[in-house]
Amino acid sequence: MYRFSNTVIGVLNLLTLLASIPIIGTALYKARSSTTCENFLQTPLLVIGFIILLVSLAGFIGACFNVAWALWVYLVVMIFLIATLMGLTLFGLVVTSQGGGVEVPGRVYKEYRLGDYHPWLRERVRDPQYWNSIRSCILSSKTCTKIETWTTLDYFQRDMTSVQSGCCKPPTACTYEAGVVDGGGDCYRWNNGVEMLCYECDACKAGVLEEIRLDWRKLSVVNILVLVLLIAVYAAGCCAFHNTRHAAHPYHPSDDNRMTRVRPRWDYYWWRWWHEKKEQLY
């Protein structure tokens, strides 16, 4: 049992150590490639990736080299990591439970309403300083440039991303006739300028939140799988920690009753003889 549990935790921690590398890489790649440069996901991914890397390294060393203190540190940090990841996953599921697009009659794409999303997310994008950084990222990604050459027929037949639907055109309900604007607040915020468009529209903010919501949903599924793996590794780590301490102190008087159930190790009789002699002397 000693070799089995230590081998299992050593292998599992080696796998989680290697798995932390693509997690960190994914967070860095997403920070570069994301349309909105949103850090809702990148920061948690980076933190979790580095913690898993360090914790797995401690667990691997403790299990393979019988370092009891490393395993103790590993188990303490692991329980906090599991609790944090569980809290983050539950928070993500609650925050992303609201939202989604609205079908537009006669169109393939959907449109998005800011009021449909969780209040916590709405407050984030309503912060002017925070929104300006997202707006700059959308401009630099040239998201709207991709649909500049669309014809009227393309708007009926082709799909859009949530950001393109909210930021690159006015809402479909808007009408502009003879200088009269009708259709709601976003219709007045629309501007034909390349750097203006509908970037200050509520529909644009809703489109950004929809992209975040979908990404966060995917991350929550991954988090659940990682949680299952971490709980399994933690259980194996408890066995390895117990076995490592037992290896450092192989026998105890309370073990006498248990030794009758299994075959004693080769040095058991020597240890028992020495222990009895010691009691006679003192």
mmCIF file of C-alpha atoms in Angstrom:
data_model
loop_
_atom_site.group_PDB
_atom_site.id
_atom_site.type_symbol
_atom_site.label_atom_id
_atom_site.label_comp_id
_atom_site.label_asym_id
_atom_site.label_seq_id
_atom_site.Cartn_x
_atom_site.Cartn_y
_atom_site.Cartn_z
ATOM 1 C CA MET A 1 0.000 0.000 0.000
ATOM 2 C CA TYR A 2 2.904 2.366 0.776
ATOM 3 C CA ARG A 3 4.494 2.036 -2.642
ATOM 4 C CA PHE A 4 1.134 2.013 -4.425
ATOM 5 C CA SER A 5 -0.251 5.252 -2.939
ATOM 6 C CA ASN A 6 3.052 7.106 -3.269
ATOM 7 C CA THR A 7 3.413 5.970 -6.867
ATOM 8 C CA VAL A 8 -0.149 7.019 -7.665
ATOM 9 C CA ILE A 9 0.248 10.510 -6.188
ATOM 10 C CA GLY A 10 3.642 10.888 -7.842
ATOM 11 C CA VAL A 11 2.173 10.074 -11.265
ATOM 12 C CA LEU A 12 -0.939 12.223 -10.718
ATOM 13 C CA ASN A 13 1.097 15.210 -9.585
ATOM 14 C CA LEU A 14 3.439 14.828 -12.531
ATOM 15 C CA LEU A 15 0.402 14.905 -14.828
ATOM 16 C CA THR A 16 -1.103 17.957 -13.115
ATOM 17 C CA LEU A 17 2.305 19.667 -13.184
ATOM 18 C CA LEU A 18 2.501 19.126 -16.947
ATOM 19 C CA ALA A 19 -1.159 20.151 -17.344
ATOM 20 C CA SER A 20 -0.499 23.495 -15.637
ATOM 21 C CA ILE A 21 1.819 24.507 -18.486
ATOM 22 C CA PRO A 22 -0.905 24.600 -21.192
ATOM 23 C CA ILE A 23 -3.261 26.307 -18.701
ATOM 24 C CA ILE A 24 -0.760 29.143 -18.265
ATOM 25 C CA GLY A 25 -0.090 29.184 -22.005
ATOM 26 C CA THR A 26 -3.816 29.368 -22.773
ATOM 27 C CA ALA A 27 -4.256 32.343 -20.443
ATOM 28 C CA LEU A 28 -1.364 34.201 -22.068
ATOM 29 C CA TYR A 29 -2.608 33.381 -25.573
ATOM 30 C CA LYS A 30 -6.162 34.453 -24.723
ATOM 31 C CA ALA A 31 -4.891 37.772 -23.378
ATOM 32 C CA ARG A 32 -3.267 38.422 -26.764
ATOM 33 C CA SER A 33 -5.987 37.077 -29.061
ATOM 34 C CA SER A 34 -9.174 38.145 -27.252
ATOM 35 C CA THR A 35 -11.324 40.643 -29.149
ATOM 36 C CA THR A 36 -12.148 42.549 -25.975
ATOM 37 C CA CYS A 37 -8.841 42.071 -24.107
ATOM 38 C CA GLU A 38 -11.048 41.028 -21.198
ATOM 39 C CA ASN A 39 -9.210 39.922 -18.052
ATOM 40 C CA PHE A 40 -12.171 38.198 -16.373
ATOM 41 C CA LEU A 41 -10.708 34.863 -17.485
ATOM 42 C CA GLN A 42 -7.017 35.498 -18.062
ATOM 43 C CA THR A 43 -6.181 36.487 -14.482
ATOM 44 C CA PRO A 44 -7.900 33.503 -12.789
ATOM 45 C CA LEU A 45 -6.366 31.120 -15.344
ATOM 46 C CA LEU A 46 -2.866 32.461 -14.721
ATOM 47 C CA VAL A 47 -3.224 32.327 -10.930
ATOM 48 C CA ILE A 48 -4.702 28.814 -10.958
ATOM 49 C CA GLY A 49 -2.084 27.592 -13.427
ATOM 50 C CA PHE A 50 0.857 28.823 -11.353
ATOM 51 C CA ILE A 51 -0.627 27.499 -8.089
ATOM 52 C CA ILE A 52 -1.225 24.068 -9.623
ATOM 53 C CA LEU A 53 2.359 24.098 -10.948
ATOM 54 C CA LEU A 54 3.866 24.849 -7.519
ATOM 55 C CA VAL A 55 1.535 22.564 -5.563
ATOM 56 C CA SER A 56 2.067 19.657 -7.948
ATOM 57 C CA LEU A 57 5.828 20.117 -7.708
ATOM 58 C CA ALA A 58 5.664 19.977 -3.886
ATOM 59 C CA GLY A 59 3.433 16.906 -3.971
ATOM 60 C CA PHE A 60 5.660 15.152 -6.502
ATOM 61 C CA ILE A 61 8.793 15.754 -4.408
ATOM 62 C CA GLY A 62 7.068 14.739 -1.181
ATOM 63 C CA ALA A 63 5.634 11.514 -2.596
ATOM 64 C CA CYS A 64 8.684 10.352 -4.553
ATOM 65 C CA PHE A 65 11.362 11.277 -2.007
ATOM 66 C CA ASN A 66 9.393 10.663 1.214
ATOM 67 C CA VAL A 67 9.633 14.307 2.312
ATOM 68 C CA ALA A 68 6.923 14.545 4.960
ATOM 69 C CA TRP A 69 6.996 18.352 5.347
ATOM 70 C CA ALA A 70 6.603 18.861 1.588
ATOM 71 C CA LEU A 71 3.545 16.610 1.598
ATOM 72 C CA TRP A 72 2.127 18.501 4.595
ATOM 73 C CA VAL A 73 2.519 21.845 2.796
ATOM 74 C CA TYR A 74 1.081 20.254 -0.326
ATOM 75 C CA LEU A 75 -2.069 19.022 1.458
ATOM 76 C CA VAL A 76 -2.703 22.367 3.210
ATOM 77 C CA VAL A 77 -2.345 24.379 0.003
ATOM 78 C CA MET A 78 -4.339 21.813 -1.973
ATOM 79 C CA ILE A 79 -7.397 22.112 0.274
ATOM 80 C CA PHE A 80 -7.350 25.911 -0.149
ATOM 81 C CA LEU A 81 -6.916 25.505 -3.901
ATOM 82 C CA ILE A 82 -9.898 23.139 -4.092
ATOM 83 C CA ALA A 83 -12.055 25.528 -2.025
ATOM 84 C CA THR A 84 -11.013 28.542 -4.148
ATOM 85 C CA LEU A 85 -11.615 26.747 -7.424
ATOM 86 C CA MET A 86 -14.991 25.516 -6.201
ATOM 87 C CA GLY A 87 -15.984 29.054 -5.184
ATOM 88 C CA LEU A 88 -14.807 30.493 -8.506
ATOM 89 C CA THR A 89 -16.741 27.849 -10.420
ATOM 90 C CA LEU A 90 -19.969 28.454 -8.481
ATOM 91 C CA PHE A 91 -19.577 32.227 -8.868
ATOM 92 C CA GLY A 92 -19.041 31.834 -12.603
ATOM 93 C CA LEU A 93 -22.120 29.638 -12.994
ATOM 94 C CA VAL A 94 -24.274 32.151 -11.092
ATOM 95 C CA VAL A 95 -22.953 35.208 -12.960
ATOM 96 C CA THR A 96 -23.346 33.598 -16.394
ATOM 97 C CA SER A 97 -26.794 32.139 -15.732
ATOM 98 C CA GLN A 98 -28.416 35.232 -17.276
ATOM 99 C CA GLY A 99 -28.062 36.607 -20.771
ATOM 100 C CA GLY A 100 -28.198 35.331 -24.326
ATOM 101 C CA GLY A 101 -29.184 36.784 -27.648
ATOM 102 C CA VAL A 102 -32.583 37.790 -29.030
ATOM 103 C CA GLU A 103 -33.688 36.517 -32.429
ATOM 104 C CA VAL A 104 -34.073 39.189 -35.115
ATOM 105 C CA PRO A 105 -36.859 38.433 -37.638
ATOM 106 C CA GLY A 106 -35.457 37.772 -41.088
ATOM 107 C CA ARG A 107 -31.819 37.861 -39.908
ATOM 108 C CA VAL A 108 -29.294 35.138 -39.091
ATOM 109 C CA TYR A 109 -27.526 37.063 -36.344
ATOM 110 C CA LYS A 110 -28.876 37.857 -32.886
ATOM 111 C CA GLU A 111 -28.963 41.106 -30.949
ATOM 112 C CA TYR A 112 -28.192 41.577 -27.255
ATOM 113 C CA ARG A 113 -29.699 43.616 -24.436
ATOM 114 C CA LEU A 114 -27.629 44.866 -21.523
ATOM 115 C CA GLY A 115 -30.512 44.447 -19.073
ATOM 116 C CA ASP A 116 -30.567 40.679 -19.660
ATOM 117 C CA TYR A 117 -27.194 40.145 -17.966
ATOM 118 C CA HIS A 118 -26.214 39.751 -14.328
ATOM 119 C CA PRO A 119 -25.953 43.043 -12.381
ATOM 120 C CA TRP A 120 -22.323 42.360 -11.432
ATOM 121 C CA LEU A 121 -21.338 42.125 -15.108
ATOM 122 C CA ARG A 122 -23.379 45.203 -16.015
ATOM 123 C CA GLU A 123 -21.600 47.279 -13.377
ATOM 124 C CA ARG A 124 -18.234 46.222 -14.756
ATOM 125 C CA VAL A 125 -18.883 47.460 -18.306
ATOM 126 C CA ARG A 126 -20.606 50.648 -17.105
ATOM 127 C CA ASP A 127 -17.403 51.807 -15.424
ATOM 128 C CA PRO A 128 -16.040 54.449 -17.902
ATOM 129 C CA GLN A 129 -12.375 53.695 -17.258
ATOM 130 C CA TYR A 130 -12.914 49.971 -17.621
ATOM 131 C CA TRP A 131 -15.035 50.333 -20.753
ATOM 132 C CA ASN A 132 -12.503 52.626 -22.447
ATOM 133 C CA SER A 133 -9.851 49.892 -22.234
ATOM 134 C CA ILE A 134 -12.267 47.340 -23.747
ATOM 135 C CA ARG A 135 -13.275 49.805 -26.461
ATOM 136 C CA SER A 136 -9.623 50.343 -27.391
ATOM 137 C CA CYS A 137 -9.118 46.606 -27.702
ATOM 138 C CA ILE A 138 -12.138 46.206 -29.980
ATOM 139 C CA LEU A 139 -10.793 48.995 -32.206
ATOM 140 C CA SER A 140 -7.304 47.471 -32.378
ATOM 141 C CA SER A 141 -8.730 44.026 -33.201
ATOM 142 C CA LYS A 142 -10.413 45.486 -36.342
ATOM 143 C CA THR A 143 -13.541 43.490 -35.559
ATOM 144 C CA CYS A 144 -15.819 45.927 -37.367
ATOM 145 C CA THR A 145 -13.495 46.243 -40.361
ATOM 146 C CA LYS A 146 -14.387 42.653 -41.286
ATOM 147 C CA ILE A 147 -17.989 43.595 -42.127
ATOM 148 C CA GLU A 148 -17.370 47.001 -43.743
ATOM 149 C CA THR A 149 -17.680 45.544 -47.253
ATOM 150 C CA TRP A 150 -20.936 43.701 -46.545
ATOM 151 C CA THR A 151 -23.832 44.391 -48.878
ATOM 152 C CA THR A 152 -27.447 44.766 -47.774
ATOM 153 C CA LEU A 153 -28.028 41.135 -48.755
ATOM 154 C CA ASP A 154 -25.114 40.014 -46.528
ATOM 155 C CA TYR A 155 -26.852 41.514 -43.493
ATOM 156 C CA PHE A 156 -29.810 39.244 -44.175
ATOM 157 C CA GLN A 157 -27.879 36.060 -44.971
ATOM 158 C CA ARG A 158 -24.697 36.116 -42.886
ATOM 159 C CA ASP A 159 -24.081 35.672 -39.177
ATOM 160 C CA MET A 160 -22.156 37.981 -36.834
ATOM 161 C CA THR A 161 -20.325 37.620 -33.578
ATOM 162 C CA SER A 162 -21.954 39.171 -30.537
ATOM 163 C CA VAL A 163 -19.427 42.032 -30.578
ATOM 164 C CA GLN A 164 -20.026 42.752 -34.268
ATOM 165 C CA SER A 165 -23.796 42.681 -33.763
ATOM 166 C CA GLY A 166 -23.690 45.120 -30.858
ATOM 167 C CA CYS A 167 -20.775 47.418 -31.738
ATOM 168 C CA CYS A 168 -20.492 47.602 -35.533
ATOM 169 C CA LYS A 169 -24.040 48.565 -36.538
ATOM 170 C CA PRO A 170 -27.080 50.278 -35.059
ATOM 171 C CA PRO A 171 -29.848 48.081 -33.655
ATOM 172 C CA THR A 172 -32.117 46.679 -36.366
ATOM 173 C CA ALA A 173 -35.117 48.465 -34.865
ATOM 174 C CA CYS A 174 -33.555 51.882 -35.537
ATOM 175 C CA THR A 175 -34.911 53.979 -38.398
ATOM 176 C CA TYR A 176 -33.252 57.057 -39.899
ATOM 177 C CA GLU A 177 -35.562 58.967 -42.200
ATOM 178 C CA ALA A 178 -35.329 62.628 -43.185
ATOM 179 C CA GLY A 179 -33.106 63.411 -40.247
ATOM 180 C CA VAL A 180 -35.530 61.844 -37.772
ATOM 181 C CA VAL A 181 -34.173 59.105 -35.529
ATOM 182 C CA ASP A 182 -36.505 56.531 -34.047
ATOM 183 C CA GLY A 183 -35.987 53.240 -32.151
ATOM 184 C CA GLY A 184 -34.425 53.924 -28.746
ATOM 185 C CA GLY A 185 -31.355 55.276 -26.957
ATOM 186 C CA ASP A 186 -28.774 53.287 -28.921
ATOM 187 C CA CYS A 187 -30.136 54.721 -32.159
ATOM 188 C CA TYR A 188 -28.997 58.186 -31.026
ATOM 189 C CA ARG A 189 -25.597 56.893 -29.941
ATOM 190 C CA TRP A 190 -24.821 55.436 -33.380
ATOM 191 C CA ASN A 191 -22.278 57.359 -35.468
ATOM 192 C CA ASN A 192 -20.909 56.550 -38.937
ATOM 193 C CA GLY A 193 -17.375 57.514 -37.876
ATOM 194 C CA VAL A 194 -14.973 54.562 -37.985
ATOM 195 C CA GLU A 195 -13.832 55.200 -34.437
ATOM 196 C CA MET A 196 -17.335 55.873 -33.125
ATOM 197 C CA LEU A 197 -19.894 53.480 -34.669
ATOM 198 C CA CYS A 198 -21.905 52.007 -31.764
ATOM 199 C CA TYR A 199 -19.046 51.595 -29.276
ATOM 200 C CA GLU A 200 -20.928 53.626 -26.655
ATOM 201 C CA CYS A 201 -24.169 51.714 -27.169
ATOM 202 C CA ASP A 202 -25.647 49.450 -24.515
ATOM 203 C CA ALA A 203 -25.936 46.826 -27.262
ATOM 204 C CA CYS A 204 -22.155 46.888 -27.681
ATOM 205 C CA LYS A 205 -21.613 46.362 -23.963
ATOM 206 C CA ALA A 206 -24.139 43.513 -24.062
ATOM 207 C CA GLY A 207 -22.287 41.937 -27.000
ATOM 208 C CA VAL A 208 -19.036 42.035 -25.029
ATOM 209 C CA LEU A 209 -20.758 40.442 -22.026
ATOM 210 C CA GLU A 210 -22.140 37.683 -24.238
ATOM 211 C CA GLU A 211 -18.636 36.792 -25.402
ATOM 212 C CA ILE A 212 -17.454 36.777 -21.787
ATOM 213 C CA ARG A 213 -20.447 34.662 -20.740
ATOM 214 C CA LEU A 214 -19.746 31.973 -23.339
ATOM 215 C CA ASP A 215 -16.037 31.849 -22.489
ATOM 216 C CA TRP A 216 -16.779 31.690 -18.776
ATOM 217 C CA ARG A 217 -19.239 28.832 -19.326
ATOM 218 C CA LYS A 218 -16.536 26.838 -21.104
ATOM 219 C CA LEU A 219 -14.093 27.613 -18.298
ATOM 220 C CA SER A 220 -16.625 26.402 -15.701
ATOM 221 C CA VAL A 221 -16.832 23.002 -17.403
ATOM 222 C CA VAL A 222 -13.025 22.756 -17.356
ATOM 223 C CA ASN A 223 -12.997 23.825 -13.689
ATOM 224 C CA ILE A 224 -15.392 21.018 -12.754
ATOM 225 C CA LEU A 225 -13.138 18.450 -14.435
ATOM 226 C CA VAL A 226 -10.066 19.917 -12.716
ATOM 227 C CA LEU A 227 -11.897 19.841 -9.366
ATOM 228 C CA VAL A 228 -12.617 16.126 -9.747
ATOM 229 C CA LEU A 229 -8.943 15.495 -10.556
ATOM 230 C CA LEU A 230 -7.703 17.625 -7.640
ATOM 231 C CA ILE A 231 -10.001 15.869 -5.155
ATOM 232 C CA ALA A 232 -8.692 12.492 -6.360
ATOM 233 C CA VAL A 233 -5.102 13.731 -6.053
ATOM 234 C CA TYR A 234 -5.831 15.131 -2.569
ATOM 235 C CA ALA A 235 -7.219 11.774 -1.412
ATOM 236 C CA ALA A 236 -4.113 9.998 -2.718
ATOM 237 C CA GLY A 237 -1.978 12.676 -1.054
ATOM 238 C CA CYS A 238 -3.541 11.941 2.348
ATOM 239 C CA CYS A 239 -2.603 8.260 1.946
ATOM 240 C CA ALA A 240 0.911 9.155 0.841
ATOM 241 C CA PHE A 241 1.363 11.539 3.799
ATOM 242 C CA HIS A 242 0.234 8.844 6.228
ATOM 243 C CA ASN A 243 2.587 6.301 4.658
ATOM 244 C CA THR A 244 5.509 8.730 4.637
ATOM 245 C CA ARG A 245 5.104 9.400 8.373
ATOM 246 C CA HIS A 246 4.754 5.666 8.995
ATOM 247 C CA ALA A 247 7.987 5.057 7.086
ATOM 248 C CA ALA A 248 9.793 7.582 9.277
ATOM 249 C CA HIS A 249 8.380 5.930 12.461
ATOM 250 C CA PRO A 250 7.756 2.343 11.358
ATOM 251 C CA TYR A 251 6.505 0.898 14.647
ATOM 252 C CA HIS A 252 4.474 2.050 17.571
ATOM 253 C CA PRO A 253 3.235 0.082 20.609
ATOM 254 C CA SER A 254 -0.318 0.539 19.353
ATOM 255 C CA ASP A 255 0.645 -1.366 16.199
ATOM 256 C CA ASP A 256 1.073 -4.669 18.094
ATOM 257 C CA ASN A 257 -2.564 -5.660 17.712
ATOM 258 C CA ARG A 258 -2.530 -4.902 13.996
ATOM 259 C CA MET A 259 0.639 -6.917 13.365
ATOM 260 C CA THR A 260 -1.190 -10.152 14.045
ATOM 261 C CA ARG A 261 -3.335 -9.571 10.972
ATOM 262 C CA VAL A 262 -0.538 -9.208 8.448
ATOM 263 C CA ARG A 263 2.906 -10.660 7.919
ATOM 264 C CA PRO A 264 5.497 -8.598 9.903
ATOM 265 C CA ARG A 265 8.317 -6.860 8.079
ATOM 266 C CA TRP A 266 11.840 -8.419 8.276
ATOM 267 C CA ASP A 267 13.095 -6.031 11.001
ATOM 268 C CA TYR A 268 10.018 -6.245 13.213
ATOM 269 C CA TYR A 269 11.377 -8.962 15.556
ATOM 270 C CA TRP A 270 14.684 -7.144 15.958
ATOM 271 C CA TRP A 271 12.860 -3.906 16.795
ATOM 272 C CA ARG A 272 10.589 -5.683 19.317
ATOM 273 C CA TRP A 273 13.577 -7.372 21.009
ATOM 274 C CA TRP A 274 15.406 -4.029 21.280
ATOM 275 C CA HIS A 275 12.310 -2.311 22.657
ATOM 276 C CA GLU A 276 11.856 -4.977 25.362
ATOM 277 C CA LYS A 277 15.527 -4.725 26.407
ATOM 278 C CA LYS A 278 15.222 -0.993 26.643
ATOM 279 C CA GLU A 279 12.185 -1.279 28.960
ATOM 280 C CA GLN A 280 14.120 -3.743 31.215
ATOM 281 C CA LEU A 281 17.050 -1.364 31.527
ATOM 282 C CA TYR A 282 14.899 1.615 32.488
#
